[in-house]
Coordinates of C-alpha atoms and ligand atoms in Angstrom, one line a residue:
X229 CA 5.0 -18.7 -28.5
X230 CA 1.5 -19.1 -27.5
X231 CA 0.9 -22.0 -25.1
X232 CA -2.4 -24.0 -25.7
X233 CA -1.7 -27.1 -23.8
X234 CA -0.3 -28.3 -20.4
X235 CA 2.6 -29.8 -22.4
X236 CA 3.1 -26.4 -24.2
X237 CA 3.5 -24.8 -20.5
X238 CA 5.8 -27.3 -19.7
X239 CA 7.9 -26.5 -22.9
X240 CA 7.5 -22.8 -22.8
X241 CA 8.5 -22.5 -19.1
X242 CA 11.5 -24.7 -19.8
X243 CA 12.4 -22.5 -22.8
X244 CA 12.2 -19.0 -20.7
X245 CA 16.0 -17.9 -20.5
X246 CA 15.0 -15.1 -18.1
X247 CA 12.4 -13.3 -16.4
X248 CA 11.3 -11.3 -19.4
X249 CA 11.0 -14.2 -21.6
X250 CA 9.0 -16.0 -18.9
X251 CA 6.8 -13.1 -18.4
X252 CA 6.1 -12.9 -22.3
X253 CA 5.4 -16.5 -22.5
X254 CA 3.0 -16.4 -19.4
X255 CA 1.1 -13.7 -20.9
X256 CA 0.4 -15.8 -24.2
X257 CA -0.8 -18.9 -22.5
X258 CA -4.3 -20.2 -23.2
X259 CA -4.0 -23.7 -21.8
X260 CA -6.9 -23.5 -19.5
X261 CA -10.2 -23.2 -21.7
X262 CA -12.4 -22.4 -18.7
X263 CA -10.1 -19.8 -17.4
X264 CA -9.4 -18.3 -21.0
X265 CA -13.1 -17.8 -21.3
X266 CA -13.8 -16.2 -18.0
X267 CA -11.0 -13.9 -18.1
X268 CA -12.1 -12.7 -21.6
X269 CA -15.6 -12.6 -20.5
X270 CA -14.7 -10.3 -17.4
X271 CA -12.7 -8.1 -19.8
X272 CA -15.7 -7.8 -22.4
X273 CA -18.4 -7.4 -19.6
X274 CA -16.4 -5.3 -17.4
X275 CA -17.3 -3.6 -14.0
X276 CA -19.3 -0.4 -14.4
X277 CA -16.6 1.6 -12.7
X278 CA -14.4 0.5 -15.3
X279 CA -16.4 0.4 -18.3
X280 CA -14.4 3.1 -20.2
X281 CA -11.3 1.1 -19.7
X282 CA -9.6 -1.7 -21.8
X283 CA -8.9 -4.9 -19.8
X284 CA -5.8 -6.8 -20.0
X285 CA -8.0 -9.9 -20.0
X286 CA -4.7 -12.2 -20.2
X287 CA -2.6 -14.2 -17.6
X288 CA -0.8 -12.0 -15.3
X289 CA 3.1 -12.3 -15.1
X290 CA 5.1 -11.7 -11.9
X291 CA 6.2 -8.5 -11.0
X292 CA 9.3 -7.2 -9.1
X293 CA 13.2 -7.5 -8.9
X294 CA 15.2 -10.2 -10.7
X295 CA 17.5 -10.4 -7.7
X296 CA 14.6 -10.8 -5.3
X297 CA 15.2 -12.1 -2.0
X298 CA 11.7 -12.2 -1.0
X299 CA 9.0 -14.0 -3.0
X300 CA 5.3 -13.1 -2.4
X301 CA 3.1 -16.1 -3.5
X302 CA -0.5 -15.3 -4.2
X303 CA -3.3 -17.3 -5.4
X304 CA -4.6 -15.8 -8.8
X305 CA -5.1 -12.4 -10.2
X306 CA -8.4 -10.6 -9.2
X307 CA -11.1 -10.3 -12.1
X308 CA -11.3 -6.7 -12.0
X309 CA -7.5 -6.2 -10.4
X310 CA -4.7 -7.7 -12.3
X311 CA -6.8 -9.2 -15.1
X312 CA -8.1 -5.5 -15.7
X313 CA -4.8 -3.8 -15.2
X314 CA -2.2 -6.5 -16.3
X315 CA -0.1 -6.4 -13.3
X316 CA -0.6 -8.7 -10.0
X317 CA -2.4 -7.0 -7.1
X318 CA -2.8 -4.0 -8.9
X319 CA -5.9 -1.8 -9.2
X320 CA -8.0 -3.4 -6.4
X321 CA -8.4 -3.5 -2.6
X322 CA -6.1 -6.2 -2.1
X323 CA -3.3 -4.6 -3.9
X324 CA -3.9 -1.4 -1.9
X325 CA -3.4 -3.3 1.4
X326 CA -0.5 -5.3 0.0
X327 CA 1.4 -2.6 -1.3
X328 CA 0.8 -0.2 1.7
X329 CA 2.4 -2.6 3.8
X330 CA 5.3 -3.1 1.5
X331 CA 5.6 0.4 1.5
X332 CA 5.7 0.6 5.2
X333 CA 8.2 -2.3 5.0
X334 CA 10.6 -0.1 2.8
X335 CA 10.0 -2.6 0.1
X336 CA 8.1 -0.6 -2.2
X337 CA 8.4 3.1 -3.4
X338 CA 4.9 4.0 -3.0
X339 CA 1.9 2.7 -1.0
X340 CA -0.5 2.5 -3.9
X341 CA -0.5 0.0 -7.2
X342 CA -2.9 1.4 -9.4
X343 CA -1.7 0.8 -13.3
X344 CA 1.3 -0.5 -14.9
X345 CA 2.4 2.7 -15.6
X346 CA 2.2 4.3 -12.1
X347 CA 5.7 4.1 -11.4
X348 CA 5.7 1.4 -8.7
X349 CA 8.9 -0.3 -8.1
X350 CA 9.6 -2.9 -5.4
X351 CA 13.1 -3.5 -3.7
X352 CA 14.5 -7.4 -3.3
X353 CA 11.0 -8.8 -4.0
X354 CA 9.1 -10.6 -6.3
X355 CA 5.3 -11.0 -6.4
X356 CA 3.8 -13.8 -8.3
X357 CA 0.6 -16.2 -8.2
X358 CA 0.4 -19.9 -8.3
X359 CA -2.3 -19.4 -11.0
X360 CA -1.8 -16.6 -13.5
X361 CA -5.6 -16.2 -14.7
X362 CA -8.2 -15.1 -12.8
X363 CA -10.6 -17.9 -11.8
X364 CA -14.4 -17.6 -11.4
X365 CA -15.1 -17.1 -7.7
X366 CA -11.2 -17.1 -7.0
X367 CA -11.2 -20.9 -7.1
X368 CA -9.1 -22.8 -9.8
X369 CA -9.6 -26.3 -10.3
X370 CA -6.7 -28.8 -9.2
X371 CA -6.2 -29.3 -12.9
X372 CA -5.8 -25.6 -13.7
X373 CA -3.4 -25.3 -10.7
X374 CA -1.5 -28.2 -12.0
X375 CA -1.4 -26.8 -15.6
X376 CA -0.2 -23.6 -14.7
X377 CA 2.4 -24.5 -12.1
X378 CA 5.4 -24.9 -14.5
X379 CA 5.3 -21.0 -14.8
X380 CA 5.8 -20.7 -11.0
X381 CA 8.4 -23.5 -11.0
X382 CA 10.3 -21.6 -13.7
X383 CA 9.8 -17.9 -12.2
X384 CA 11.5 -19.6 -8.9
X385 CA 14.2 -21.3 -10.6
X386 CA 15.1 -18.0 -12.3
X387 CA 15.3 -16.2 -8.8
X388 CA 16.8 -18.9 -6.8
X389 CA 20.3 -17.8 -6.7
X390 CA 18.9 -14.7 -4.3
X391 CA 15.6 -15.9 -2.9
X392 CA 15.7 -16.5 0.9
X393 CA 12.2 -16.4 2.0
X394 CA 8.6 -16.8 0.5
X395 CA 5.9 -15.5 1.9
X396 CA 2.7 -17.4 1.4
X397 CA -0.5 -15.5 1.2
X398 CA -3.3 -17.9 2.2
X399 CA -3.4 -21.7 2.3
X400 CA -3.9 -22.3 -1.4
X401 CA -0.3 -20.5 -2.0
X402 CA 1.1 -22.5 1.1
X403 CA 0.1 -25.8 -0.4
X404 CA 1.4 -24.5 -3.8
X405 CA 4.9 -24.0 -2.4
X406 CA 5.5 -27.8 -1.6
X407 CA 5.6 -28.9 -5.1
X408 CA 7.4 -25.9 -6.4
X409 CA 10.1 -26.6 -3.7
X410 CA 10.5 -30.2 -4.6
X411 CA 10.6 -29.1 -8.4
X412 CA 13.4 -26.4 -8.0
X413 CA 15.5 -27.5 -5.2
X414 CA 14.9 -31.2 -5.2
X415 CA 13.6 -31.4 -1.6
X416 CA 10.5 -33.1 -0.4
X417 CA 8.3 -31.6 1.9
X418 CA 8.3 -32.9 5.7
X419 CA 5.7 -35.5 6.5
X420 CA 3.1 -34.4 7.9
X421 CA 3.5 -31.0 6.1
X422 CA 3.6 -27.9 8.1
X423 CA 0.1 -26.5 8.6
X424 CA -0.6 -23.1 7.1
X425 CA -1.6 -20.3 9.5
X426 CA -1.0 -16.7 9.9
X427 CA 2.6 -16.2 11.0
X428 CA 3.5 -20.0 10.5
X429 CA 7.2 -20.4 9.8
X430 CA 8.8 -23.4 8.3
X431 CA 12.6 -23.2 8.4
X432 CA 14.5 -25.6 6.1
X433 CA 18.2 -26.1 5.5
X434 CA 19.6 -23.9 3.0
X435 CA 19.6 -23.2 0.0
X436 CA 15.9 -23.6 0.2
X437 CA 13.9 -20.7 1.3
X438 CA 12.2 -20.0 4.6
X439 CA 8.3 -20.2 4.3
X440 CA 6.2 -17.6 6.0
X441 CA 2.3 -17.9 6.3
X442 CA 0.3 -14.9 6.2
X443 CA -3.4 -14.6 5.8
X444 CA -4.4 -13.5 2.4
X445 CA -4.9 -9.7 1.7
X446 CA -8.7 -10.4 0.5
X447 CA -11.4 -8.0 1.3
X448 CA -12.9 -10.8 3.2
X449 CA -9.8 -10.9 5.6
X450 CA -9.1 -7.1 5.8
X451 CA -12.6 -5.7 6.1
X452 CA -13.4 -8.1 8.9
X453 CA -10.2 -7.3 10.7
X454 CA -9.0 -10.9 10.5
X455 CA -5.8 -9.5 8.9
X456 CA -4.7 -6.1 10.3
X457 CA -2.0 -3.8 9.1
X458 CA -0.1 -4.5 12.1
X459 CA -0.1 -8.2 11.4
X460 CA 1.2 -7.7 7.8
X461 CA 3.8 -5.4 9.2
X462 CA 5.1 -8.4 11.5
X463 CA 5.2 -10.8 8.7
X464 CA 7.1 -8.6 6.1
X465 CA 9.3 -7.5 9.3
X466 CA 10.2 -11.0 10.0
X467 CA 10.7 -11.6 6.0
X468 CA 13.3 -8.7 5.8
X469 CA 15.1 -10.1 8.5
X470 CA 15.3 -13.4 7.3
X471 CA 16.2 -12.2 3.7
X472 CA 18.9 -9.9 5.2
X473 CA 17.0 -6.7 3.9
X474 CA 16.7 -4.9 7.3
Ligands
SF4_211 S1 -4.0 -20.4 -15.4 FE1 -1.9 -20.5 -16.2 S2 -1.8 -22.6 -17.6 FE2 -3.9 -21.8 -17.4 S3 -4.2 -20.5 -19.1 FE3 -3.9 -19.1 -17.4 S4 -1.4 -18.8 -17.7 FE4 -2.1 -20.6 -18.9

């Protein structure tokens, strides 16, 4: 069913009985007018290198295992990455860096993420974003973040029986975790909230998953050397240990 308002998102998320239903409902969401306009404009104008391709131009659902022990939480799809290919972290440099690291960690069957039919699978891991539509300048508004949150919260609910660790890619994802945790686990965040940083680790009492901070795999971080492959390997190694996936 198509979602056109924030109330529709709440109802649609509540109705989704499994990940397949949730993914389908997410892809049919039109609740944020500014983001709908942007995702469609990008899909129409396209980047020169992809001019012969049909862009997805819709919200991008989560990707990965239904029995995930590790959740990887990003900000939002990239305009010419997920918004083009229809799969999160797919078809852009950020995805190249992320999936190369997951492959080194034994969590992905291949080091590249090029298209929805490229054969990529992940082990014990689910990847999702706090906001499901590509935003202009990668900056969703607080209202858009809040409107989209029920999709994320429902996704976490659907994997909570196995989820042991959440890796937050960047400060936006780190901040998005706290309301998700309260909604899904009924646990309030500590005060003051633990600060985001690369390698930050918040270890709550079970069943709430561990929270690990990791700089976002954006080109801004990876091209400048702020985030290196070794730093990613360290975070995913720790996530695997905490999740019992060694
Ligand atoms: S950002 Fe989320 S709530 Fe807004 S239109 Fe996209 S999927 Fe729907």
